[in-house]
XYZ file of C-alpha atoms in Angstrom:
364
model
C 25.758 38.259 167.465
C 25.416 39.774 163.662
C 26.058 42.660 162.828
C 23.563 45.219 160.960
C 24.681 47.989 158.694
C 22.235 50.354 160.827
C 24.717 53.482 161.747
C 25.346 53.670 164.925
C 26.233 56.588 167.350
C 30.233 55.157 167.781
C 30.326 54.769 163.720
C 33.240 56.585 161.752
C 32.065 59.115 159.828
C 32.898 57.847 155.779
C 34.528 59.754 152.684
C 31.041 61.680 151.997
C 30.387 63.564 155.407
C 33.724 64.161 155.236
C 33.748 66.558 152.174
C 31.143 68.443 154.319
C 32.842 70.069 157.027
C 35.273 71.416 154.445
C 32.751 73.504 152.703
C 32.794 75.931 155.634
C 36.499 76.388 156.387
C 37.100 77.142 152.342
C 34.136 80.171 153.093
C 35.934 80.988 155.763
C 38.852 81.747 154.503
C 37.788 83.288 151.588
C 35.773 85.495 153.111
C 38.843 86.756 154.971
C 40.897 87.608 151.904
C 37.977 89.688 150.820
C 38.166 91.583 153.968
C 41.812 92.005 154.305
C 42.152 93.168 150.736
C 39.406 95.556 151.368
C 40.975 97.265 154.866
C 43.889 97.526 152.655
C 42.789 99.290 149.924
C 41.317 101.959 152.257
C 44.215 102.513 154.252
C 45.813 103.096 150.502
C 43.199 105.898 150.078
C 43.184 107.518 153.085
C 46.594 107.717 153.004
C 46.594 109.702 149.693
C 45.337 113.303 149.477
C 44.779 112.917 146.023
C 41.801 112.660 143.645
C 40.650 108.237 144.202
C 40.420 108.654 140.503
C 44.366 110.282 139.884
C 44.850 106.293 138.981
C 42.624 106.061 136.608
C 43.852 109.157 134.841
C 45.697 109.106 131.715
C 48.952 109.911 131.800
C 48.084 111.212 135.735
C 51.938 110.088 136.254
C 53.704 111.543 133.714
C 51.743 115.001 134.298
C 53.347 114.862 138.126
C 57.152 114.131 137.420
C 57.035 117.281 135.011
C 57.678 120.509 137.378
C 58.433 122.706 133.694
C 55.763 125.542 134.433
C 54.143 126.359 131.838
C 55.062 129.953 130.213
C 53.050 132.408 131.560
C 50.313 134.559 128.801
C 50.992 138.353 127.876
C 49.622 140.532 130.349
C 47.966 143.167 127.740
C 46.425 145.072 131.348
C 49.808 145.767 132.645
C 50.844 149.629 132.617
C 53.683 150.154 130.206
C 56.644 152.150 131.755
C 57.344 155.205 130.481
C 60.152 154.685 127.524
C 63.040 156.757 128.206
C 64.511 158.423 124.954
C 68.504 157.449 124.343
C 71.087 159.797 125.826
C 71.210 162.584 122.793
C 68.831 161.421 120.741
C 66.375 163.741 119.478
C 62.611 163.771 119.565
C 62.075 163.438 115.677
C 64.218 160.223 116.203
C 63.431 158.776 119.273
C 59.265 159.285 117.663
C 60.518 158.049 114.541
C 62.291 154.397 116.614
C 57.986 154.373 117.724
C 56.628 155.091 114.302
C 58.640 152.005 112.747
C 57.902 149.354 115.690
C 53.928 150.598 114.507
C 53.374 148.600 111.576
C 49.633 149.713 109.643
C 46.808 147.605 110.897
C 46.519 145.477 107.690
C 49.910 144.284 107.802
C 49.239 143.096 111.263
C 48.163 139.525 110.894
C 48.869 137.138 114.200
C 47.969 137.471 117.505
C 51.006 137.910 118.479
C 52.207 140.702 116.314
C 48.301 142.702 117.045
C 49.886 142.483 121.209
C 52.580 143.569 119.880
C 51.478 146.561 117.949
C 49.052 147.516 120.751
C 52.062 147.471 123.360
C 54.189 150.005 120.939
C 50.964 152.368 120.757
C 50.763 152.690 124.555
C 54.083 153.066 125.047
C 54.051 155.668 122.238
C 51.667 158.065 123.870
C 53.482 157.257 127.252
C 56.448 159.572 125.847
C 54.049 161.623 124.091
C 52.266 162.249 127.602
C 55.869 163.089 129.125
C 56.359 166.125 126.405
C 55.705 169.789 127.002
C 55.145 172.688 125.546
C 59.589 172.830 125.049
C 59.017 170.103 122.742
C 56.217 171.590 120.520
C 57.853 172.598 117.384
C 59.632 169.025 116.981
C 56.408 167.746 116.854
C 54.399 170.095 114.768
C 58.117 169.481 111.493
C 57.254 165.877 112.696
C 53.508 166.036 112.152
C 54.417 167.711 108.374
C 56.244 165.020 107.387
C 54.800 162.034 108.143
C 53.640 160.208 106.057
C 51.007 157.844 107.993
C 47.624 159.120 109.250
C 47.672 156.713 112.577
C 51.006 158.152 113.176
C 50.058 161.591 112.656
C 46.689 161.465 114.591
C 48.173 160.653 117.735
C 50.631 164.042 116.937
C 47.764 166.470 116.558
C 46.227 165.415 119.838
C 49.938 165.773 121.544
C 50.318 169.158 120.388
C 46.275 170.082 121.501
C 46.968 168.639 124.636
C 50.243 170.391 125.451
C 47.847 173.864 124.281
C 50.103 176.282 123.854
C 49.256 179.027 121.012
C 52.073 178.180 119.558
C 50.555 174.213 119.376
C 47.262 175.603 118.507
C 48.479 177.089 115.532
C 50.532 174.151 114.372
C 47.354 172.418 114.380
C 45.832 175.166 112.370
C 48.014 175.157 109.631
C 48.035 171.119 109.952
C 44.562 171.502 108.951
C 44.694 174.312 106.168
C 47.787 171.799 104.758
C 45.406 168.842 104.646
C 42.136 170.764 103.291
C 44.201 171.660 100.719
C 45.498 168.556 99.530
C 41.912 167.181 99.562
C 42.495 164.198 101.806
C 40.082 162.618 104.208
C 37.649 163.756 105.834
C 38.550 161.879 109.453
C 42.130 164.307 109.102
C 39.592 167.536 109.447
C 37.854 165.557 112.089
C 40.682 164.863 113.744
C 42.405 168.084 113.098
C 39.319 169.744 114.508
C 39.309 167.984 117.496
C 42.619 168.140 118.588
C 41.834 171.743 118.551
C 39.366 171.369 120.843
C 40.822 169.347 123.644
C 43.200 172.491 124.089
C 40.092 174.612 125.510
C 42.587 177.379 125.852
C 40.926 181.487 124.634
C 43.463 181.366 121.546
C 41.844 177.933 120.282
C 38.509 178.907 120.884
C 39.318 182.639 118.440
C 40.890 179.660 116.798
C 37.661 177.631 115.979
C 35.252 180.465 115.666
C 37.206 182.017 112.670
C 37.393 178.500 111.252
C 33.612 178.445 111.658
C 32.867 182.074 109.958
C 35.956 182.893 107.254
C 38.964 180.086 107.298
C 37.350 176.896 107.270
C 36.250 174.904 104.857
C 32.042 174.871 104.911
C 31.465 171.406 104.770
C 34.220 171.141 107.805
C 31.536 173.740 109.868
C 29.665 170.680 111.863
C 32.109 169.753 113.546
C 34.148 173.275 114.533
C 30.377 174.234 115.856
C 30.972 171.233 118.069
C 33.987 171.628 119.507
C 32.829 175.295 120.337
C 29.959 173.692 122.374
C 31.698 171.738 124.060
C 34.352 175.075 124.526
C 34.599 176.836 128.308
C 34.843 179.485 126.505
C 30.867 178.591 124.393
C 28.784 181.441 125.613
C 30.809 183.832 123.685
C 29.543 182.570 120.211
C 26.262 182.491 120.915
C 25.272 185.214 117.869
C 27.932 182.674 115.610
C 25.264 179.768 116.470
C 22.071 181.731 116.177
C 23.125 182.864 112.598
C 23.699 179.714 111.742
C 20.876 178.261 113.245
C 18.941 179.811 110.503
C 21.385 180.785 107.176
C 23.045 177.803 106.476
C 21.697 175.699 103.878
C 23.770 172.362 105.544
C 21.532 170.207 107.925
C 23.992 168.969 110.207
C 25.239 172.796 110.414
C 22.012 174.038 111.409
C 21.699 171.044 113.869
C 25.066 171.034 115.949
C 23.703 174.940 116.330
C 21.274 173.986 118.091
C 22.912 171.480 120.635
C 25.695 174.399 121.241
C 22.870 176.810 122.218
C 21.608 174.198 124.320
C 25.082 173.753 125.833
C 25.252 177.524 126.411
C 21.913 177.128 128.823
C 21.597 180.837 128.433
C 17.327 181.725 128.270
C 18.316 184.490 125.899
C 18.172 182.244 123.410
C 15.472 180.594 123.418
C 13.269 182.854 121.706
C 15.761 182.379 118.646
C 15.015 178.739 118.659
C 11.725 178.964 118.639
C 11.485 181.570 115.492
C 13.925 178.508 114.040
C 11.702 175.971 114.498
C 8.474 177.621 113.067
C 10.130 177.359 109.809
C 12.816 174.191 109.741
C 11.346 171.502 107.717
C 14.434 168.874 108.537
C 12.600 166.119 111.347
C 16.552 165.641 112.773
C 17.042 169.425 112.935
C 13.674 169.884 114.714
C 14.114 167.567 117.195
C 18.163 168.937 117.803
C 15.944 172.337 118.483
C 13.198 171.188 120.294
C 16.073 169.608 122.668
C 17.445 172.641 123.196
C 14.383 174.181 124.034
C 14.054 171.311 126.517
C 18.147 171.838 128.082
C 18.010 175.656 128.561
C 14.764 175.407 130.616
C 12.929 178.049 130.041
C 9.589 178.010 131.363
C 7.989 180.680 128.491
C 9.315 177.897 125.721
C 6.170 175.484 126.593
C 3.632 177.275 124.409
C 5.891 176.677 121.834
C 7.234 172.654 122.258
C 2.767 172.411 123.515
C 2.423 173.788 119.605
C 5.179 170.899 118.359
C 2.599 168.426 119.971
C -0.799 169.317 118.307
C 0.702 170.281 114.995
C 4.258 168.030 113.819
C 3.663 165.024 111.601
C 6.719 163.123 113.170
C 5.866 161.444 116.511
C 9.954 161.416 116.903
C 9.777 165.368 117.201
C 6.718 164.619 119.749
C 8.723 162.303 121.883
C 11.088 165.056 121.583
C 9.210 167.165 122.615
C 7.747 165.530 125.374
C 10.897 165.208 126.453
C 11.776 168.481 127.058
C 8.678 169.355 128.518
C 9.774 166.921 131.325
C 13.061 168.893 131.963
C 11.144 172.113 131.880
C 8.472 171.053 134.588
C 6.259 172.758 136.561
C 2.292 172.767 136.624
C 1.937 174.232 132.935
C 4.321 171.121 131.802
C 2.343 169.064 133.546
C -1.173 170.227 132.239
C 0.440 169.991 128.149
C 1.448 166.578 129.110
C -1.837 165.369 130.486
C -3.492 166.070 127.478
C -0.762 164.296 125.268
C -1.198 161.214 127.164
C -4.582 161.024 126.527
C -4.956 162.278 123.143
C -1.776 161.536 120.801
C -2.624 159.326 118.350
C 0.782 157.086 118.464
C 0.599 154.561 121.794
C 4.450 156.127 121.990
C 4.051 158.562 122.870
C 1.387 158.619 124.942
C 3.454 156.581 127.062
C 6.140 158.737 127.436
C 3.967 161.088 128.144
C 2.757 158.857 131.061
C 6.027 158.383 132.200
C 7.106 162.199 132.084
C 3.810 163.256 134.594
C 4.743 160.546 137.080
C 8.581 161.519 137.135
C 7.048 165.096 137.598
C 4.519 163.861 139.932
C 7.352 162.169 142.068
C 9.680 164.881 142.520
C 6.992 167.375 143.638
C 5.334 165.137 145.837
């Protein structure tokens, strides 16, 4: 029988068919390898608590191997311990050591120097706060000799805090000495404020003397400010009333009005109303108008109504509206209603409307 060339079920596959069987096998091997890599990486990730991005962070390894702690920044809020004077060292010597650590601000340029200066001032203040009346003479002596104003200011307020009669007299003496030398205005400002902080009968008497007799008139308004804050301020009412009219300095008249306001004495209201009739300076007028509101005498409502009707300065009329609100009552509300409807200035009308609303809420 002749052989045919066609395929047969029992025919052995040729080389061309053999290649077809290898392809699935290779693919299976590659897939198995890929899966093994994925599983390994997943296992590594779950075993490490750090971020998976840590491996790609520059110098990550170096940062984990350096265990040297960073130098802490200075704590500017820390409360300094009260420095203790060296045994046998006088107050003068201790203060000299403090002042040596405190150069003028203009000489301190870098941040570290500024922080050191702040700490030195805090420690100086703590030391001064620890001193009592027995050190007053030493403080007065150092105040008289110290050339730096910033350091003198610390000493002034230390004497004011101690507040004995001798401490007050030392401050008054310093005031007169500096006034004779023609020093800067800030010297008088802080000396007078230090006198006010003592808040004693003797300091009140000395402030009254500066306001009336021995003080430089250009500093009188600062003296009046401290008298107005003093717990004995009511004893100075006749002086405030006189200066309210007679003194030619607008700031003196203004502070005299403020001192009267702080006394809250209704018997002083007529004198303020009388001064208001002739006062031309709008800033002083506003202080007087505010004083009437602070005193709160219902009889002042008519004077305040006159301000709302005739004063050309809208700020003064706004001050009158506020004082009417402070006094309150049906008569004040009636005046405010007219202002809210008729005033030519929108801000004044709006202020009057708000004042009315507040009074009605308080009454309702």
